[in-house]
């Protein structure tokens, strides 16, 4: 199998993936998207003979456009550009989850500071203001008062990129000091972990402590439905427990299309990179069978 890896920086996650691919003697085409052009009729990157291309771009914009072009050339790419487009935008994420009947935090979008303030007041305090695009818990604000809301909205209005003019506001979910990250392939979990912190943001990138988590039937069902809602693929599905730890009730607050797994790999007994490559091999084989049949 020849595997293309789209990247802009090799992180520990990519090193784990590359190591597993090399151990199985797969041919690897590393594609630094910063060094290539993508045209309507082709690209300077050597992707034509790839059985599958894996998007591992750190930059969301590069990820969205590179996968769209790779897909245009008829080369199988994971995740698909359609999945990436939904997952890269929190508003589209919320809409897809709601349309699929997946429980997700109550969300409102506003386009002016006045209407955003009205939405915040309707939620009451605390509530949460997030950028529609972004990861690792950056630029997220737990708003505890009207004065804080007014200051944050003004900063976003004056200093923010145009995407920050889309005010994405959510109810504050009183989770039990942790959330749950599930790494799944086409809705089937590879492994799951909790991310625990005294801070309201529990992301591992923010210093949250990780631990193995056993998914119950309800969580398994929600992961599958959430994955289907955005088109499947290699995804990080994030859940919060509603009603306390071990309540068995969850809300899905986000799905990540360019998911990191180094923290998960370090806290579970499962060989995460091996499971990912197992899935890639199956995916590439299925694509080959479809082409042969056609």
CSV table of C-alpha atoms in Angstrom, one decimal:
chain,number,residue,atom,x,y,z
A,1,UNK,CA,0.0,0.0,0.0
A,2,UNK,CA,1.3,3.5,-0.9
A,3,UNK,CA,0.1,6.0,1.6
A,4,UNK,CA,0.3,9.8,1.2
A,5,UNK,CA,0.6,11.9,4.3
A,6,UNK,CA,-0.4,15.6,4.0
A,7,UNK,CA,1.3,17.6,6.6
A,8,UNK,CA,2.8,21.0,7.5
A,9,UNK,CA,4.6,19.9,10.6
A,10,UNK,CA,5.5,16.4,11.9
A,11,UNK,CA,4.2,16.1,15.4
A,12,UNK,CA,4.4,13.1,17.7
A,13,UNK,CA,1.1,11.8,16.3
A,14,UNK,CA,2.5,11.7,12.8
A,15,UNK,CA,5.7,10.1,14.0
A,16,UNK,CA,3.6,7.3,15.7
A,17,UNK,CA,1.6,6.8,12.4
A,18,UNK,CA,4.7,6.9,10.2
A,19,UNK,CA,6.4,4.4,12.5
A,20,UNK,CA,3.6,1.9,12.3
A,21,UNK,CA,3.4,2.3,8.5
A,22,UNK,CA,7.1,1.7,8.1
A,23,UNK,CA,7.0,-1.3,10.4
A,24,UNK,CA,4.5,-2.9,8.0
A,25,UNK,CA,6.6,-2.0,5.0
A,26,UNK,CA,4.1,0.3,3.4
A,27,UNK,CA,5.4,2.9,0.9
A,28,UNK,CA,5.0,6.4,2.3
A,29,UNK,CA,4.8,9.7,0.3
A,30,UNK,CA,5.3,12.6,2.7
A,31,UNK,CA,3.7,15.7,1.3
A,32,UNK,CA,4.6,19.0,2.9
A,33,UNK,CA,1.7,21.1,1.6
A,34,UNK,CA,3.7,24.3,2.1
A,35,UNK,CA,6.0,23.2,-0.8
A,36,UNK,CA,3.4,22.2,-3.4
A,37,UNK,CA,0.8,23.7,-5.7
A,38,UNK,CA,-2.6,22.3,-6.3
A,39,UNK,CA,-4.2,23.1,-9.7
A,40,UNK,CA,-7.4,22.1,-11.4
A,41,UNK,CA,-5.6,19.5,-13.6
A,42,UNK,CA,-3.1,18.2,-11.1
A,43,UNK,CA,-0.6,18.9,-8.3
A,44,UNK,CA,3.2,19.0,-7.9
A,45,UNK,CA,2.8,16.5,-5.1
A,46,UNK,CA,3.2,12.9,-6.0
A,47,UNK,CA,-0.3,11.6,-5.2
A,48,UNK,CA,-1.3,9.9,-8.4
A,49,UNK,CA,-0.2,6.4,-7.4
A,50,UNK,CA,-1.3,6.7,-3.7
A,51,UNK,CA,-3.8,4.1,-2.6
A,52,UNK,CA,-4.9,6.5,0.1
A,53,UNK,CA,-3.9,9.9,1.3
A,54,UNK,CA,-4.2,10.8,5.0
A,55,UNK,CA,-4.7,14.5,6.0
A,56,UNK,CA,-2.6,15.4,8.9
A,57,UNK,CA,-2.3,19.2,8.2
A,58,UNK,CA,-1.9,21.3,11.3
A,59,UNK,CA,-3.6,24.3,9.6
A,60,UNK,CA,-7.3,24.0,9.2
A,61,UNK,CA,-7.3,26.1,6.0
A,62,UNK,CA,-4.6,24.0,4.4
A,63,UNK,CA,-6.5,20.9,5.4
A,64,UNK,CA,-9.7,22.0,3.9
A,65,UNK,CA,-8.3,23.0,0.5
A,66,UNK,CA,-5.7,20.3,0.1
A,67,UNK,CA,-8.2,17.5,0.8
A,68,UNK,CA,-10.7,19.2,-1.6
A,69,UNK,CA,-8.1,19.2,-4.4
A,70,UNK,CA,-6.9,15.6,-3.7
A,71,UNK,CA,-10.5,14.4,-3.8
A,72,UNK,CA,-10.9,16.4,-7.1
A,73,UNK,CA,-8.1,14.3,-8.6
A,74,UNK,CA,-9.9,11.1,-7.8
A,75,UNK,CA,-7.4,10.0,-5.1
A,76,UNK,CA,-9.0,8.5,-2.0
A,77,UNK,CA,-8.4,10.9,1.0
A,78,UNK,CA,-9.2,10.7,4.7
A,79,UNK,CA,-10.9,12.4,6.0
A,80,UNK,CA,-13.1,13.5,3.1
A,81,UNK,CA,-13.4,17.2,2.3
A,82,UNK,CA,-17.1,17.1,3.2
A,83,UNK,CA,-16.4,15.7,6.6
A,84,UNK,CA,-13.5,18.2,7.2
A,85,UNK,CA,-15.8,21.1,6.1
A,86,UNK,CA,-18.4,20.2,8.8
A,87,UNK,CA,-16.0,19.4,11.6
A,88,UNK,CA,-13.8,22.5,11.0
A,89,UNK,CA,-16.8,24.8,11.8
A,90,UNK,CA,-18.4,24.6,15.2
A,91,UNK,CA,-21.7,25.9,13.9
A,92,UNK,CA,-21.9,23.3,11.1
A,93,UNK,CA,-20.9,20.7,13.7
A,94,UNK,CA,-23.8,21.7,15.9
A,95,UNK,CA,-26.3,21.7,13.0
A,96,UNK,CA,-25.2,18.3,11.8
A,97,UNK,CA,-25.4,16.7,15.3
A,98,UNK,CA,-28.9,18.2,15.9
A,99,UNK,CA,-30.1,17.1,12.5
A,100,UNK,CA,-29.0,13.5,13.3
A,101,UNK,CA,-30.8,13.6,16.7
A,102,UNK,CA,-27.5,13.5,18.7
A,103,UNK,CA,-27.8,15.4,22.0
A,104,UNK,CA,-25.6,18.5,21.9
A,105,UNK,CA,-25.4,21.7,24.0
A,106,UNK,CA,-28.0,24.3,23.2
A,107,UNK,CA,-26.4,26.7,20.8
A,108,UNK,CA,-27.2,30.1,19.3
A,109,UNK,CA,-25.4,32.1,16.6
A,110,UNK,CA,-25.6,35.9,16.2
A,111,UNK,CA,-24.0,38.4,13.9
A,112,UNK,CA,-23.9,41.6,15.8
A,113,UNK,CA,-22.8,42.4,19.4
A,114,UNK,CA,-26.3,43.5,20.2
A,115,UNK,CA,-28.0,40.3,19.2
A,116,UNK,CA,-25.1,38.3,20.7
A,117,UNK,CA,-25.7,40.1,24.0
A,118,UNK,CA,-29.4,39.3,23.8
A,119,UNK,CA,-28.5,35.6,23.3
A,120,UNK,CA,-26.1,35.6,26.2
A,121,UNK,CA,-28.7,37.2,28.5
A,122,UNK,CA,-31.2,34.6,27.4
A,123,UNK,CA,-28.8,31.8,28.4
A,124,UNK,CA,-27.9,33.5,31.6
A,125,UNK,CA,-24.6,33.2,33.4
A,126,UNK,CA,-22.4,31.4,33.0
A,127,UNK,CA,-22.5,30.6,29.3
A,128,UNK,CA,-19.8,30.0,26.8
A,129,UNK,CA,-18.6,32.0,23.8
A,130,UNK,CA,-16.5,30.1,21.2
A,131,UNK,CA,-14.9,30.9,17.9
A,132,UNK,CA,-16.6,29.0,15.1
A,133,UNK,CA,-13.1,27.9,13.9
A,134,UNK,CA,-10.3,26.8,16.2
A,135,UNK,CA,-9.0,24.0,18.4
A,136,UNK,CA,-7.1,23.2,21.5
A,137,UNK,CA,-9.5,25.3,23.6
A,138,UNK,CA,-8.1,28.6,22.2
A,139,UNK,CA,-10.1,31.8,22.5
A,140,UNK,CA,-13.0,30.1,24.4
A,141,UNK,CA,-14.6,32.2,27.1
A,142,UNK,CA,-16.8,31.2,30.0
A,143,UNK,CA,-18.8,34.3,30.6
A,144,UNK,CA,-19.8,34.9,34.2
A,145,UNK,CA,-21.3,38.4,34.0
A,146,UNK,CA,-22.7,41.1,31.8
A,147,UNK,CA,-19.7,43.3,32.1
A,148,UNK,CA,-17.4,40.4,31.0
A,149,UNK,CA,-19.7,39.7,28.1
A,150,UNK,CA,-19.7,43.3,26.9
A,151,UNK,CA,-15.8,43.4,27.0
A,152,UNK,CA,-15.3,40.1,25.2
A,153,UNK,CA,-17.9,41.0,22.5
A,154,UNK,CA,-16.2,44.4,21.9
A,155,UNK,CA,-12.8,42.8,21.6
A,156,UNK,CA,-14.1,40.3,19.0
A,157,UNK,CA,-15.9,43.0,17.1
A,158,UNK,CA,-12.8,45.3,16.9
A,159,UNK,CA,-9.9,42.9,16.8
A,160,UNK,CA,-11.1,39.7,15.4
A,161,UNK,CA,-10.9,38.0,12.0
A,162,UNK,CA,-14.2,38.0,10.1
A,163,UNK,CA,-15.0,34.6,11.5
A,164,UNK,CA,-15.0,36.2,15.0
A,165,UNK,CA,-17.9,38.3,13.8
A,166,UNK,CA,-20.0,35.1,13.9
A,167,UNK,CA,-20.8,34.9,17.6
A,168,UNK,CA,-21.2,31.2,18.6
A,169,UNK,CA,-22.8,31.0,22.0
A,170,UNK,CA,-23.6,27.9,24.0
A,171,UNK,CA,-25.1,26.9,27.3
A,172,UNK,CA,-22.6,26.1,30.0
A,173,UNK,CA,-22.7,22.4,30.7
A,174,UNK,CA,-21.8,21.6,34.3
A,175,UNK,CA,-19.7,18.6,33.7
A,176,UNK,CA,-18.1,16.6,36.5
A,177,UNK,CA,-14.6,18.1,36.1
A,178,UNK,CA,-13.9,16.1,33.0
A,179,UNK,CA,-14.9,15.3,29.4
A,180,UNK,CA,-14.5,12.3,27.2
A,181,UNK,CA,-12.5,12.0,24.0
A,182,UNK,CA,-13.3,9.0,21.8
A,183,UNK,CA,-11.1,8.1,18.8
A,184,UNK,CA,-13.3,6.4,16.3
A,185,UNK,CA,-13.1,5.1,12.7
A,186,UNK,CA,-16.3,5.2,10.8
A,187,UNK,CA,-18.2,5.2,14.1
A,188,UNK,CA,-16.4,2.3,15.7
A,189,UNK,CA,-14.3,3.4,18.7
A,190,UNK,CA,-10.7,2.5,18.9
A,191,UNK,CA,-10.3,3.8,22.4
A,192,UNK,CA,-11.5,6.5,24.8
A,193,UNK,CA,-10.1,8.6,27.6
A,194,UNK,CA,-11.3,11.1,30.1
A,195,UNK,CA,-9.6,14.6,30.3
A,196,UNK,CA,-9.8,15.9,33.9
A,197,UNK,CA,-8.9,19.4,35.2
A,198,UNK,CA,-9.9,21.8,37.9
A,199,UNK,CA,-10.3,24.4,35.1
A,200,UNK,CA,-13.5,24.5,33.2
A,201,UNK,CA,-11.4,23.7,30.0
A,202,UNK,CA,-10.3,20.1,30.2
A,203,UNK,CA,-8.5,19.7,26.9
A,204,UNK,CA,-5.3,17.7,27.1
A,205,UNK,CA,-3.6,20.5,25.2
A,206,UNK,CA,-4.6,22.8,28.2
A,207,UNK,CA,-3.0,20.4,30.7
A,208,UNK,CA,-6.0,18.1,31.4
A,209,UNK,CA,-5.0,14.8,33.0
A,210,UNK,CA,-5.9,11.7,30.9
A,211,UNK,CA,-7.1,8.3,31.9
A,212,UNK,CA,-8.6,5.3,30.1
A,213,UNK,CA,-12.4,5.3,29.8
A,214,UNK,CA,-14.7,2.3,29.2
A,215,UNK,CA,-17.6,3.3,27.0
A,216,UNK,CA,-21.1,2.1,27.9
A,217,UNK,CA,-23.8,1.2,25.4
A,218,UNK,CA,-25.2,4.7,25.3
A,219,UNK,CA,-21.9,6.3,24.6
A,220,UNK,CA,-21.2,3.7,21.9
A,221,UNK,CA,-24.5,4.6,20.2
A,222,UNK,CA,-23.8,8.3,20.3
A,223,UNK,CA,-20.3,7.9,18.9
A,224,UNK,CA,-21.7,6.0,16.0
A,225,UNK,CA,-24.5,8.5,15.3
A,226,UNK,CA,-22.2,11.4,15.7
A,227,UNK,CA,-19.7,9.9,13.2
A,228,UNK,CA,-22.5,9.2,10.7
A,229,UNK,CA,-23.8,12.8,11.1
A,230,UNK,CA,-20.5,14.2,9.7
A,231,UNK,CA,-19.8,11.6,7.1
A,232,UNK,CA,-17.5,9.2,9.0
A,233,UNK,CA,-13.8,8.8,8.9
A,234,UNK,CA,-11.0,9.0,11.5
A,235,UNK,CA,-12.6,11.3,14.1
A,236,UNK,CA,-12.3,12.5,17.7
A,237,UNK,CA,-15.7,12.6,19.2
A,238,UNK,CA,-16.0,14.7,22.4
A,239,UNK,CA,-18.7,14.0,25.0
A,240,UNK,CA,-19.6,15.4,28.3
A,241,UNK,CA,-21.5,13.6,31.1
A,242,UNK,CA,-24.8,15.2,31.9
A,243,UNK,CA,-26.1,14.8,35.4
A,244,UNK,CA,-22.8,13.8,37.0
A,245,UNK,CA,-20.1,11.2,36.7
A,246,UNK,CA,-21.3,7.7,35.7
A,247,UNK,CA,-24.8,9.1,35.1
A,248,UNK,CA,-25.0,7.3,31.7
A,249,UNK,CA,-26.3,10.5,30.0
A,250,UNK,CA,-24.1,12.4,27.6
A,251,UNK,CA,-24.0,15.4,25.3
A,252,UNK,CA,-21.7,15.5,22.2
A,253,UNK,CA,-20.2,18.9,22.0
A,254,UNK,CA,-17.7,18.6,19.2
A,255,UNK,CA,-16.3,16.3,16.5
A,256,UNK,CA,-12.7,16.7,15.4
A,257,UNK,CA,-11.6,15.7,11.9
A,258,UNK,CA,-7.8,16.1,12.3
A,259,UNK,CA,-7.7,14.3,15.6
A,260,UNK,CA,-4.5,14.0,17.7
A,261,UNK,CA,-4.1,10.7,19.5
A,262,UNK,CA,-0.7,10.8,21.3
A,263,UNK,CA,-2.3,11.5,24.7
A,264,UNK,CA,-4.8,8.7,24.1
A,265,UNK,CA,-2.0,6.2,23.0
A,266,UNK,CA,-0.1,7.0,26.3
A,267,UNK,CA,-3.0,6.2,28.6
A,268,UNK,CA,-4.7,3.1,27.1
A,269,UNK,CA,-3.6,-0.5,26.6
A,270,UNK,CA,-4.6,-0.5,23.0
A,271,UNK,CA,-2.0,0.2,20.3
A,272,UNK,CA,-3.7,3.2,18.8
A,273,UNK,CA,-1.4,3.8,15.8
A,274,UNK,CA,-1.7,0.1,14.9
A,275,UNK,CA,-5.5,0.3,15.0
A,276,UNK,CA,-5.5,3.4,12.8
A,277,UNK,CA,-3.3,1.7,10.2
A,278,UNK,CA,-5.5,-1.4,10.3
A,279,UNK,CA,-8.4,0.9,9.4
A,280,UNK,CA,-6.4,2.6,6.6
A,281,UNK,CA,-5.5,-0.8,5.1
A,282,UNK,CA,-9.1,-1.8,5.1
A,283,UNK,CA,-10.1,1.6,3.6
A,284,UNK,CA,-7.5,1.4,0.9
A,285,UNK,CA,-8.5,-2.2,0.1
A,286,UNK,CA,-12.1,-1.4,-0.2
A,287,UNK,CA,-11.3,1.6,-2.5
A,288,UNK,CA,-9.3,-0.8,-4.7
A,289,UNK,CA,-12.1,-3.3,-4.9
A,290,UNK,CA,-14.6,-0.6,-5.9
A,291,UNK,CA,-12.3,0.6,-8.7
A,292,UNK,CA,-11.8,-3.0,-9.9
A,293,UNK,CA,-15.5,-3.7,-9.9
A,294,UNK,CA,-16.2,-0.4,-11.7
